[in-house]
Short mmCIF file of C-alpha atoms and ligand atoms in Angstrom, two decimals:
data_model
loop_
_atom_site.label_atom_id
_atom_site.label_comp_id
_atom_site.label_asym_id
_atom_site.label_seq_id
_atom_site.Cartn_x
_atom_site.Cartn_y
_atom_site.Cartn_z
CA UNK A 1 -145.23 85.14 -87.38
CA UNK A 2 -142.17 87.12 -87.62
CA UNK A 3 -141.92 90.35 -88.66
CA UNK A 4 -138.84 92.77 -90.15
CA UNK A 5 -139.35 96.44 -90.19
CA UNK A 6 -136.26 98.18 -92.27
CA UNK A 7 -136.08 101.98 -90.56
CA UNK A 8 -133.53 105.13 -90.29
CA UNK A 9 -135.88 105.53 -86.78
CA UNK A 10 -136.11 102.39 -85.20
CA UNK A 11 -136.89 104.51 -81.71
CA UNK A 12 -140.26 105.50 -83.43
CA UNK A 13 -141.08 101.82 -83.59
CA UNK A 14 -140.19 100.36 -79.60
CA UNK A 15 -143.19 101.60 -77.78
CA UNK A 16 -146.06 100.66 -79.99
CA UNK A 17 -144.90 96.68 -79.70
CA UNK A 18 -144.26 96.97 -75.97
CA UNK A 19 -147.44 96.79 -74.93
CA UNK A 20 -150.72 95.43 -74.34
CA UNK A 21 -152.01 92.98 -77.02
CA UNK A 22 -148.71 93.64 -79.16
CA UNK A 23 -146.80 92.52 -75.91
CA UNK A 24 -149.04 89.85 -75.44
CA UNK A 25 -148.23 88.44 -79.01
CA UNK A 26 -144.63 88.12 -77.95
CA UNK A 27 -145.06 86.62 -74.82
CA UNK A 28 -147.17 83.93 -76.11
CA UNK A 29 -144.93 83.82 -78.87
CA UNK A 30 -147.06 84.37 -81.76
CA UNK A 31 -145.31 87.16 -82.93
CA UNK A 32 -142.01 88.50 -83.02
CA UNK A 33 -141.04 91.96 -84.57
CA UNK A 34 -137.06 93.12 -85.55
CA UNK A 35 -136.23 96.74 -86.20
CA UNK A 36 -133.62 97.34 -88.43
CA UNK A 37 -131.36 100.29 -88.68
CA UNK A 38 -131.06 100.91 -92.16
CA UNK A 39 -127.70 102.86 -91.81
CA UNK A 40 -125.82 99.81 -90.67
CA UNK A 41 -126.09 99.56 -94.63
CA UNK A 42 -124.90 102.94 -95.39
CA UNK A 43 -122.71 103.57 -98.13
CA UNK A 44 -120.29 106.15 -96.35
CA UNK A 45 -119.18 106.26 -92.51
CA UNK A 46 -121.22 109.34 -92.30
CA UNK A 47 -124.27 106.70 -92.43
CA UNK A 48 -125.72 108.05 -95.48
CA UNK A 49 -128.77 106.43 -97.27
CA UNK A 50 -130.15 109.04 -99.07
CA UNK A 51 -129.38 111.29 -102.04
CA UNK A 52 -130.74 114.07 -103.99
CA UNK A 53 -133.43 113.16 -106.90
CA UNK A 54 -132.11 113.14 -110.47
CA UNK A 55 -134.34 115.62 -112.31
CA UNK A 56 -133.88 117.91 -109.69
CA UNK A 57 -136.43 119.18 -107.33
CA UNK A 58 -136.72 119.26 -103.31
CA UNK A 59 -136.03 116.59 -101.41
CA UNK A 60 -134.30 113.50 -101.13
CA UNK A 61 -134.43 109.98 -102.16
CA UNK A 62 -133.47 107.02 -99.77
CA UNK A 63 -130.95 105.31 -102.38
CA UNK A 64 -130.89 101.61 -104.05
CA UNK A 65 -127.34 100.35 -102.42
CA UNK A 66 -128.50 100.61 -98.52
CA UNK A 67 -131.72 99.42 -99.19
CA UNK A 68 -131.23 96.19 -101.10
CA UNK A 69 -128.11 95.29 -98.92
CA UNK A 70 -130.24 95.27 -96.30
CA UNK A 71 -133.15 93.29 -98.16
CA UNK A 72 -130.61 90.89 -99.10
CA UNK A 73 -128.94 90.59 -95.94
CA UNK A 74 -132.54 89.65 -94.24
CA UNK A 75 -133.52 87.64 -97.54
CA UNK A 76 -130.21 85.60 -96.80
CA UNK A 77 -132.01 84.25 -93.29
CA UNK A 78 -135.69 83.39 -94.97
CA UNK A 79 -137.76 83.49 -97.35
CA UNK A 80 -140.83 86.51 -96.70
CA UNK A 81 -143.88 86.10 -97.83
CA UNK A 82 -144.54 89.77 -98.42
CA UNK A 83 -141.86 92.81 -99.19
CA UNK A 84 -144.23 95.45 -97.52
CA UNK A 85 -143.36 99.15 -98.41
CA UNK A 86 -144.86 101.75 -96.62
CA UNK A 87 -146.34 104.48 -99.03
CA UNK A 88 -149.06 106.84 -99.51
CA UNK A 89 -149.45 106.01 -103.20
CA UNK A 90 -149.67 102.26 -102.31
CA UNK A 91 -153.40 100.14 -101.99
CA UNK A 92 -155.29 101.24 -99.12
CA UNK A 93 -154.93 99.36 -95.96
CA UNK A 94 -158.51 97.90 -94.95
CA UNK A 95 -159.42 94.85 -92.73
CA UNK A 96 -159.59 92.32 -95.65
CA UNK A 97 -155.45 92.89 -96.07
CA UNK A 98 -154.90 92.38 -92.46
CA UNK A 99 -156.57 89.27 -92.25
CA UNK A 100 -154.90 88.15 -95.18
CA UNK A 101 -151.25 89.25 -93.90
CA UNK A 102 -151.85 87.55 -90.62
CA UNK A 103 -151.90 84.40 -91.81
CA UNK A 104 -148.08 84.42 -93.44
CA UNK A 105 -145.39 83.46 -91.29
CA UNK A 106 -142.39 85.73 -92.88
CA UNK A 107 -143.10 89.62 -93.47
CA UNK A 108 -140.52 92.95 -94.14
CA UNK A 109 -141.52 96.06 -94.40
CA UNK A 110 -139.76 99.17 -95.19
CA UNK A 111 -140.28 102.04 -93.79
CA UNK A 112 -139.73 105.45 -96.10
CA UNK A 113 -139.02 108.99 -95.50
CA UNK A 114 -137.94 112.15 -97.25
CA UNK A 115 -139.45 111.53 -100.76
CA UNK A 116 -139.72 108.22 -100.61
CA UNK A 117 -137.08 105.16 -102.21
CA UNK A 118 -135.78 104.74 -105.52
CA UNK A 119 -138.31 103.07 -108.00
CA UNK A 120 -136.23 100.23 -109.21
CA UNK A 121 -136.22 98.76 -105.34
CA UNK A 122 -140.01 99.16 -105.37
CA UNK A 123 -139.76 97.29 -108.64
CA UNK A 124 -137.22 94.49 -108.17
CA UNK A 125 -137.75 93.83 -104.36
CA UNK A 126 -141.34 95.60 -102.81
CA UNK A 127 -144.20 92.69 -103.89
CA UNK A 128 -146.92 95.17 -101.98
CA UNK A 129 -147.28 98.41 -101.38
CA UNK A 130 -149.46 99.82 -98.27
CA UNK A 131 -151.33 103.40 -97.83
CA UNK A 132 -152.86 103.53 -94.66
CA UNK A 133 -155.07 106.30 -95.77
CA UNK A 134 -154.81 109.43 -97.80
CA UNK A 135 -152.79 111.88 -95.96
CA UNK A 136 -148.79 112.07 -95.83
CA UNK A 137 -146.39 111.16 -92.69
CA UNK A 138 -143.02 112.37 -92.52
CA UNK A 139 -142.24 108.66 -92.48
CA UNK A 140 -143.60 105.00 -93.06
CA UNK A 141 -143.01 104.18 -89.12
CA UNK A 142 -146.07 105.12 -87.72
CA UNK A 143 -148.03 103.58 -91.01
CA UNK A 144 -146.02 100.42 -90.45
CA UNK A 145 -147.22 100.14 -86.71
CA UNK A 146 -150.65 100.62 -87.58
CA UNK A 147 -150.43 97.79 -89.92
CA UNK A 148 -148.14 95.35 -87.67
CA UNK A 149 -150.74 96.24 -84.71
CA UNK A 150 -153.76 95.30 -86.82
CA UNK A 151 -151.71 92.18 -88.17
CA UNK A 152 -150.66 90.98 -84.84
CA UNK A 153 -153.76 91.05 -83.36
CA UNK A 154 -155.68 88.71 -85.06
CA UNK A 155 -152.57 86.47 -85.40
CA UNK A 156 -154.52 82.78 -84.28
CA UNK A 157 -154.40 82.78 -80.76
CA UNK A 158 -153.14 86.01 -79.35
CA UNK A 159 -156.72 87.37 -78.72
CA UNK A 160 -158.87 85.59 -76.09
CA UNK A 161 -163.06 85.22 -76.00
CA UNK A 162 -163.51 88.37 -74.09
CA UNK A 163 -161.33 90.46 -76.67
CA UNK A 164 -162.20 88.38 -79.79
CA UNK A 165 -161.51 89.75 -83.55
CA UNK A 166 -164.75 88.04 -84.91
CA UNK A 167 -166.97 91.32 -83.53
CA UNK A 168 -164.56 94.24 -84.51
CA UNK A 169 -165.84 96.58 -86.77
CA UNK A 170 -165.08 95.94 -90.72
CA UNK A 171 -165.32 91.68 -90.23
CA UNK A 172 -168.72 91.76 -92.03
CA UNK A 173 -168.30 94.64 -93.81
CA UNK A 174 -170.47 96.10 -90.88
CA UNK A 175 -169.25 98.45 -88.39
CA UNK A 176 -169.79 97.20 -84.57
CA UNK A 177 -172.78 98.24 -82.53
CA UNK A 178 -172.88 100.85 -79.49
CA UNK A 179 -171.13 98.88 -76.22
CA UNK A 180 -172.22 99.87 -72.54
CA UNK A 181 -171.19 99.14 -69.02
CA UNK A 182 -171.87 99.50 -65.33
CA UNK A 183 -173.81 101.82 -64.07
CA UNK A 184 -177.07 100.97 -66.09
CA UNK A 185 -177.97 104.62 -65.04
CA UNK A 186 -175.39 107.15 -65.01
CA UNK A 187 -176.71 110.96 -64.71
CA UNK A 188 -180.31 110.03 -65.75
CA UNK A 189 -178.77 108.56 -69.30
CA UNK A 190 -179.89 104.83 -69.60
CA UNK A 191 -178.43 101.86 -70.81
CA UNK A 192 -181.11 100.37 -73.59
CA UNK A 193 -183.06 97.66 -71.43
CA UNK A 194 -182.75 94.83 -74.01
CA UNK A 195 -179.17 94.68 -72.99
CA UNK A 196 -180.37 94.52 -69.46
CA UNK A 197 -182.95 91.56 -70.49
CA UNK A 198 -180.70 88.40 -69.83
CA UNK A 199 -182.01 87.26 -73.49
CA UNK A 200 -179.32 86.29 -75.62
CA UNK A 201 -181.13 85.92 -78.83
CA UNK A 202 -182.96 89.35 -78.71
CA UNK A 203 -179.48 91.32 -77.66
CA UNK A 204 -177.74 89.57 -80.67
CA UNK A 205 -180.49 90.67 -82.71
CA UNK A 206 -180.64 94.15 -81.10
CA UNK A 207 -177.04 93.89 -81.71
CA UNK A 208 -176.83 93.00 -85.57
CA UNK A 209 -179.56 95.97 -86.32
CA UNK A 210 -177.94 98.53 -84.31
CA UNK A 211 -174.20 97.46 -86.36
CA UNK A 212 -176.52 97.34 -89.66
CA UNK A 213 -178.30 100.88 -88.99
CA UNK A 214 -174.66 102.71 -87.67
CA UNK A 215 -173.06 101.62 -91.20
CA UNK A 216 -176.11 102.75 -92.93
CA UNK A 217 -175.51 105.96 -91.63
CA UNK A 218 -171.93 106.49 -91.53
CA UNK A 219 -170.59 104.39 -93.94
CA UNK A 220 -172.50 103.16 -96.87
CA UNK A 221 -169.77 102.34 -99.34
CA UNK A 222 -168.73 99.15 -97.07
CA UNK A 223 -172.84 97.67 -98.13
N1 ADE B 1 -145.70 107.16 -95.47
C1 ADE B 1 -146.08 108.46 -95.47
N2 ADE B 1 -147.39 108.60 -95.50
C2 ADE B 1 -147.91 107.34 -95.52
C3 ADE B 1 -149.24 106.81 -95.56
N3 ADE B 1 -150.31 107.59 -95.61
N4 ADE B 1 -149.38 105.47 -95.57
C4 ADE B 1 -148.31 104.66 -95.55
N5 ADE B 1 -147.04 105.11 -95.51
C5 ADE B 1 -146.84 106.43 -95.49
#
């Protein structure tokens, strides 16, 4: 899968793909991610790509021209299967849409800042928009590296056994059960025995109650 981030802060978005699984991805890869500066699109040598809001009222708006020269431009060297922009008014970002994004080949995402892009690229170009919860960052970097981290790591193949996707919380709609590991006895507290039994059926069982009786508790809308 490759993925296209459009950014005015492409330094926001090196270190959460350099390492670990995300590294791993690219190694193998299974994944490769390209920053964009957005201001190589800028419609003045003083790199600007953002204006004041017609209307009126505080803050400014990252502008049409920049934005779908750069869309184009990318557009130009494939086809994507998603035009991703990063939003807090966009569908909530959940397990379900990561699975179904990691399965794509091309995506883009844009990231925005200030008060956000002009509508008419969010209606001619964006085909989803993403909210990774309700709250508001000063910019759709750190919402788009949530979303390409959770993406790339159930790409086919970049996970092995020991780290596997299938027991995450959220695949089942249940959240996963307590872990342990050594000591079995640390300051008097006790790992729970069945784990200790050697009896695979029983600690999958103990395992599936424990995930079903945690959700029950915490979060009962995903039942
Ligand atoms: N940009 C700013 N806030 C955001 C959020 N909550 N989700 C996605 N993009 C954002």
């Amino acid at each position: 899968m490759r993925i296209d981030i459009i950014s005015v802060l492409p330094e926001l978005l090196e270190s959460p793909f350099s390492h670990s699984i995300m590294k791993r991805a690219q190694t193998k890869g299974m994944l490769e991610v390209h920053v964009h500066q957005l201001r190589q699109w800028a419609v003045n040598e003083y790199g600007q790509v953002d204006d004041y809001q017609y209307g009126g009222g505080a803050g400014m708006v990252m502008m049409c021209e920049p934005l779908a020269n750069a869309i184009e431009h990318l557009q130009n060297e494939r086809k994507y299967d998603e035009i991703i922009y990063m939003t807090p008014d966009g569908k909530r970002f959940d397990q379900q849409t990561a699975n179904r994004l990691s399965l794509y080949e091309n995506l883009l995402i844009i990231c925005g800042h200030y008060k956000g892009i002009d509508e008419r690229i969010r209606q001619h170009f964006v085909t989803l928009e993403i909210s990774i919860g309700d709250y508001v960052l000063s910019g759709g970097e750190l919402a788009a590296a949530v979303v390409v981290d959770a993406i790339g790591r159930i790409i086919p193949g970049v996970l092995n056994d020991e780290t596997s996707a299938l027991t995450d919380s959220f695949q089942d709609n249940l959240l996963a059960p307590p872990v342990y590991t050594r000591p079995a006895n640390f300051r008097g507290w006790e790992v729970p025995p069945i784990l200790l039994s050697g009896d695979p059926k029983k600690i999958e069982q103990w395992r599936y109650e424990q995930a079903v009786a945690r959700t029950t508790e915490r979060r009962p809308d995903l039942e």
